[in-house]
Coordinates of C-alpha atoms in Angstrom, one line a residue:
X181 CA 0.0 0.0 0.0
X182 CA 1.4 3.4 -1.0
X183 CA 2.3 5.7 1.9
X184 CA 0.4 9.0 1.9
X185 CA 2.2 12.3 2.6
X186 CA 1.5 13.9 6.0
X187 CA 1.6 17.5 4.8
X188 CA 0.5 17.8 1.1
X189 CA 0.1 15.3 -1.7
X190 CA 2.1 17.2 -4.3
X191 CA 5.3 17.8 -2.2
X192 CA 7.1 15.0 -0.4
X193 CA 7.3 15.3 3.4
X194 CA 11.1 15.2 3.2
X195 CA 11.1 18.1 0.8
X196 CA 8.6 20.0 2.8
X197 CA 10.6 19.7 6.0
X198 CA 13.8 20.5 4.1
X199 CA 12.2 23.8 3.2
X200 CA 11.2 24.4 6.8
X201 CA 14.7 23.6 8.0
X202 CA 16.2 26.2 5.6
X203 CA 13.9 29.0 6.7
X204 CA 14.3 28.0 10.4
X205 CA 18.1 28.5 10.0
X206 CA 17.6 31.9 8.5
X207 CA 15.1 32.9 11.1
X208 CA 17.4 31.9 13.9
X209 CA 20.3 33.8 12.5
X210 CA 18.2 36.9 12.1
X211 CA 16.5 36.7 15.5
X212 CA 19.6 35.9 17.5
X213 CA 21.9 38.2 15.6
X214 CA 19.8 41.3 16.6
X215 CA 21.8 43.8 18.6
X216 CA 22.0 47.5 19.4
X217 CA 23.6 48.3 16.0
X218 CA 20.8 46.7 14.1
X219 CA 18.2 48.2 16.4
X220 CA 19.5 51.6 15.6
X221 CA 20.1 50.9 11.9
X222 CA 17.5 53.2 10.4
X223 CA 17.5 55.7 13.3
X224 CA 14.8 55.4 16.0
X225 CA 12.0 58.0 15.9
X226 CA 11.7 59.4 19.5
X227 CA 8.4 61.1 18.6
X228 CA 6.9 57.7 17.8
X229 CA 8.2 56.3 21.1
X230 CA 6.4 59.0 23.1
X231 CA 3.2 58.7 21.0
X232 CA 3.0 54.9 21.4
X233 CA 3.9 54.7 25.1
X234 CA 1.7 57.6 26.2
X235 CA -1.3 57.3 23.9
X236 CA -1.5 53.5 24.1
X237 CA -0.4 53.4 27.7
X238 CA 2.2 50.7 27.2
X239 CA 5.4 50.4 29.1
X240 CA 8.8 51.2 27.5
X241 CA 9.8 47.6 27.9
X242 CA 6.8 46.4 25.8
X243 CA 7.4 49.1 23.3
X244 CA 11.1 48.1 22.8
X245 CA 10.1 44.4 22.5
X246 CA 7.4 45.2 19.9
X247 CA 9.8 47.4 18.0
X248 CA 12.5 44.8 18.0
X249 CA 10.1 42.1 16.8
X250 CA 8.9 44.5 14.0
X251 CA 12.4 45.1 12.8
X252 CA 13.2 41.3 12.9
X253 CA 10.0 40.6 11.0
X254 CA 11.0 43.1 8.4
X255 CA 14.4 41.5 7.9
X256 CA 12.8 38.0 7.7
X257 CA 10.0 38.9 5.3
X258 CA 12.2 38.5 2.2
X259 CA 13.2 35.1 3.3
X260 CA 9.6 34.0 3.3
X261 CA 9.6 34.5 -0.4
X262 CA 12.6 32.3 -0.7
X263 CA 10.7 29.6 1.3
X264 CA 7.9 29.8 -1.2
X265 CA 10.4 29.4 -4.1
X266 CA 11.9 26.4 -2.5
X267 CA 8.4 24.8 -2.0
X268 CA 7.5 25.5 -5.7
X269 CA 10.8 24.0 -6.8
X270 CA 10.0 20.8 -4.9
X271 CA 7.0 20.2 -7.1
X272 CA 7.6 17.7 -9.9
X273 CA 8.3 19.3 -13.2
X274 CA 9.6 22.6 -11.8
X275 CA 13.0 23.9 -10.7
X276 CA 13.9 26.8 -8.4
X277 CA 17.0 28.6 -9.6
X278 CA 19.4 30.7 -7.5
X279 CA 20.0 34.4 -8.3
X280 CA 22.4 34.7 -11.2
X281 CA 21.9 31.3 -12.7
X282 CA 22.0 31.9 -16.5
X283 CA 19.6 29.0 -17.2
X284 CA 16.8 30.9 -15.5
X285 CA 17.1 34.1 -17.5
X286 CA 16.9 36.1 -14.3
X287 CA 13.7 34.6 -12.9
X288 CA 13.1 32.2 -9.9
X289 CA 11.1 29.2 -11.2
X290 CA 11.2 27.4 -14.6
X291 CA 9.3 24.4 -15.7
X292 CA 11.5 21.6 -16.9
X293 CA 10.0 21.8 -20.4
X294 CA 10.6 25.6 -20.4
X295 CA 6.9 26.4 -21.1
X296 CA 6.5 28.2 -17.8
X297 CA 8.7 30.9 -16.3
X298 CA 7.9 32.7 -13.0
X299 CA 9.2 35.7 -11.1
X300 CA 8.0 35.0 -7.5
X301 CA 7.4 37.7 -4.9
X302 CA 6.0 37.0 -1.5
X303 CA 3.6 40.1 -1.2
X304 CA 1.7 42.3 -3.6
X305 CA 3.4 45.4 -2.3
X306 CA 7.0 44.2 -2.5
X307 CA 7.8 45.8 -5.9
X308 CA 7.3 49.5 -6.7
X309 CA 7.5 51.8 -9.7
X310 CA 10.6 51.4 -11.8
X311 CA 11.4 48.0 -10.4
X312 CA 8.0 46.8 -11.6
X313 CA 8.8 48.1 -15.1
X314 CA 12.2 46.3 -15.1
X315 CA 10.5 43.0 -14.1
X316 CA 8.0 43.4 -16.9
X317 CA 10.7 44.0 -19.5
X318 CA 12.6 40.9 -18.2
X319 CA 9.5 38.7 -18.5
X320 CA 8.6 40.1 -21.9
X321 CA 12.1 39.3 -23.2
X322 CA 11.7 35.7 -22.0
X323 CA 8.3 35.4 -23.6
X324 CA 9.8 36.6 -26.9
X325 CA 12.8 34.3 -26.7
X326 CA 10.6 31.2 -25.9
X327 CA 7.5 31.4 -28.1
X328 CA 5.8 28.3 -26.5
X329 CA 6.1 29.8 -23.0
X330 CA 3.9 31.7 -20.6
X331 CA 5.7 34.0 -18.2
X332 CA 4.2 34.8 -14.8
X333 CA 4.7 37.6 -12.2
X334 CA 3.7 35.7 -9.1
X335 CA 2.5 37.4 -6.0
X336 CA 2.0 34.7 -3.3
X337 CA 0.2 37.0 -0.9
X338 CA -1.9 39.1 -3.2
X339 CA -4.8 41.5 -2.6
X340 CA -7.1 39.5 -4.8
X341 CA -7.2 36.0 -6.4
X342 CA -6.2 36.5 -10.0
X343 CA -4.6 35.0 -13.2
X344 CA -4.8 37.6 -16.0
X345 CA -2.7 39.3 -18.6
X346 CA -0.3 41.8 -17.0
X347 CA -0.4 45.2 -18.6
X348 CA 1.5 48.3 -17.5
X349 CA -0.5 51.0 -19.3
X350 CA 1.5 54.0 -18.2
X351 CA 4.7 52.4 -19.5
X352 CA 2.9 51.1 -22.6
X353 CA 4.0 47.5 -21.8
X354 CA 1.8 44.7 -23.0
X355 CA 2.4 41.1 -24.1
X356 CA -0.2 38.3 -24.6
X357 CA 2.0 35.7 -22.7
X358 CA 3.1 37.8 -19.7
X359 CA 0.6 37.3 -16.8
X360 CA 0.1 38.4 -13.2
X361 CA -1.0 35.7 -10.9
X362 CA -1.8 35.3 -7.2
X363 CA -0.4 32.5 -5.0
X364 CA -3.6 30.4 -4.9
X365 CA -4.0 30.5 -8.7
X366 CA -0.3 29.7 -9.3
X367 CA -0.3 26.7 -7.0
X368 CA -3.4 25.5 -8.8
X369 CA -1.7 26.0 -12.2
X370 CA 1.4 24.0 -11.3
X371 CA -0.3 21.2 -9.3
X372 CA -3.7 20.9 -10.9
X373 CA -5.3 21.2 -7.5
X374 CA -7.5 24.3 -6.9
X375 CA -7.0 23.9 -3.1
X376 CA -3.2 23.5 -3.2
X377 CA -2.5 26.9 -1.6
X378 CA -5.0 26.2 1.2
X379 CA -3.4 22.8 1.8
X380 CA 0.0 24.3 2.1
X381 CA -1.2 27.0 4.6
X382 CA -2.9 24.3 6.6
X383 CA 0.1 22.0 6.6
X384 CA 2.6 24.8 7.4
X385 CA 2.2 25.1 11.2
X386 CA 2.1 21.3 11.5
X387 CA 5.4 21.0 9.7
X388 CA 6.9 23.8 11.7
X389 CA 6.0 22.1 15.0
X390 CA 7.1 18.7 13.7
X391 CA 10.5 20.3 12.8
X392 CA 10.9 22.2 16.1
X393 CA 10.1 19.0 18.0
X394 CA 13.2 17.3 16.5
X395 CA 15.5 20.0 17.8
X396 CA 17.7 19.9 20.9
X397 CA 17.4 22.7 23.5
X398 CA 20.7 24.1 22.1
X399 CA 19.3 24.2 18.6
X400 CA 16.1 26.0 19.4
X401 CA 15.7 29.8 19.3
X402 CA 16.3 31.2 22.7
X403 CA 13.2 33.2 23.6
X404 CA 15.4 35.6 25.6
X405 CA 18.2 35.8 23.1
X406 CA 17.7 39.5 22.6
X407 CA 17.5 40.5 26.2
X408 CA 21.1 41.6 26.0
X409 CA 19.9 44.4 23.8
X410 CA 17.8 45.8 26.7
X411 CA 20.5 45.1 29.2
X412 CA 22.9 47.3 27.2
X413 CA 20.4 50.1 27.1
X414 CA 19.7 49.9 30.8
X415 CA 23.4 49.8 31.6
X416 CA 24.2 52.8 29.4
X417 CA 21.3 54.9 30.7
X418 CA 22.2 54.2 34.3
X419 CA 25.8 55.1 33.7
X420 CA 24.9 58.3 32.0
X421 CA 22.2 59.3 34.5
X422 CA 19.3 59.3 32.0
X423 CA 16.2 57.3 31.4
X424 CA 15.9 54.7 28.6
X425 CA 14.2 57.1 26.1
X426 CA 16.8 59.8 26.7
X427 CA 19.5 57.2 26.1
X428 CA 18.0 56.1 22.8
X429 CA 17.6 59.8 21.8
X430 CA 21.3 60.5 22.7
X431 CA 22.5 57.5 20.8
X432 CA 20.5 58.4 17.7
X433 CA 21.0 62.1 17.6
X434 CA 24.7 62.5 18.4
X435 CA 25.3 65.0 15.6
X436 CA 22.1 67.0 16.0
X437 CA 22.1 70.5 17.4
X438 CA 21.4 70.6 21.1
X439 CA 22.1 66.9 21.7
X440 CA 25.4 66.2 23.5
X441 CA 27.0 62.8 23.2
X442 CA 26.9 61.6 26.8
X443 CA 28.7 58.4 25.9
X444 CA 31.9 60.1 25.2
X445 CA 34.2 62.6 26.8
X446 CA 33.5 65.9 25.0
X447 CA 36.8 67.5 26.1

């Protein structure tokens, strides 16, 4: 009797868990590699700190934890797109190519018979303006080079379910075999199963828990791995005789008029 897959019927359990393992490794590096330098990377907005802590009546500790998680989430969001590409490349008949591989003509997914080419983005708002035009021209070039192909701009998390010709009217870009497609429709297209996307979403948390259950305590993400970030802030603020918000302001506005760098000797 044939063994049934635990997760989905169009990707082997081994391949599904391999994709989970890859994104876990990235997630762990991003989460546990978060420090003061990365926290300050885009400059902290002190006005926002005051607004959130006073209007929402939340503690500074909670604000810092939320802000840290938001920044980590932002850095990880691109990796979710890579996870989707790995999943799609695990489906029979399709290959996921790394960036720069000449076989792929600059896109992420190619069917083995070269009749389907796909540029995969995780969310509908990932690409803006000029980048969108450049993607279209790349896909149009592939469609013209391979006359039996259809080329897709895939948005896994889209604002609507769609599979239609992609036209950029303002740039006068139009080609009959360049299409825009949402994640549900794309998975339906390559598996033949209209519920494929839903099945993946249902299986995803199960596979995550199964994978985490195989890890030793040392391999797991330490829930308090970023507490050192807060410890450094508290230590510096105490040493300089200021509260946490003042310390954050001093750290971020060292070159601004009226803000003296209290972490250095100004003499």
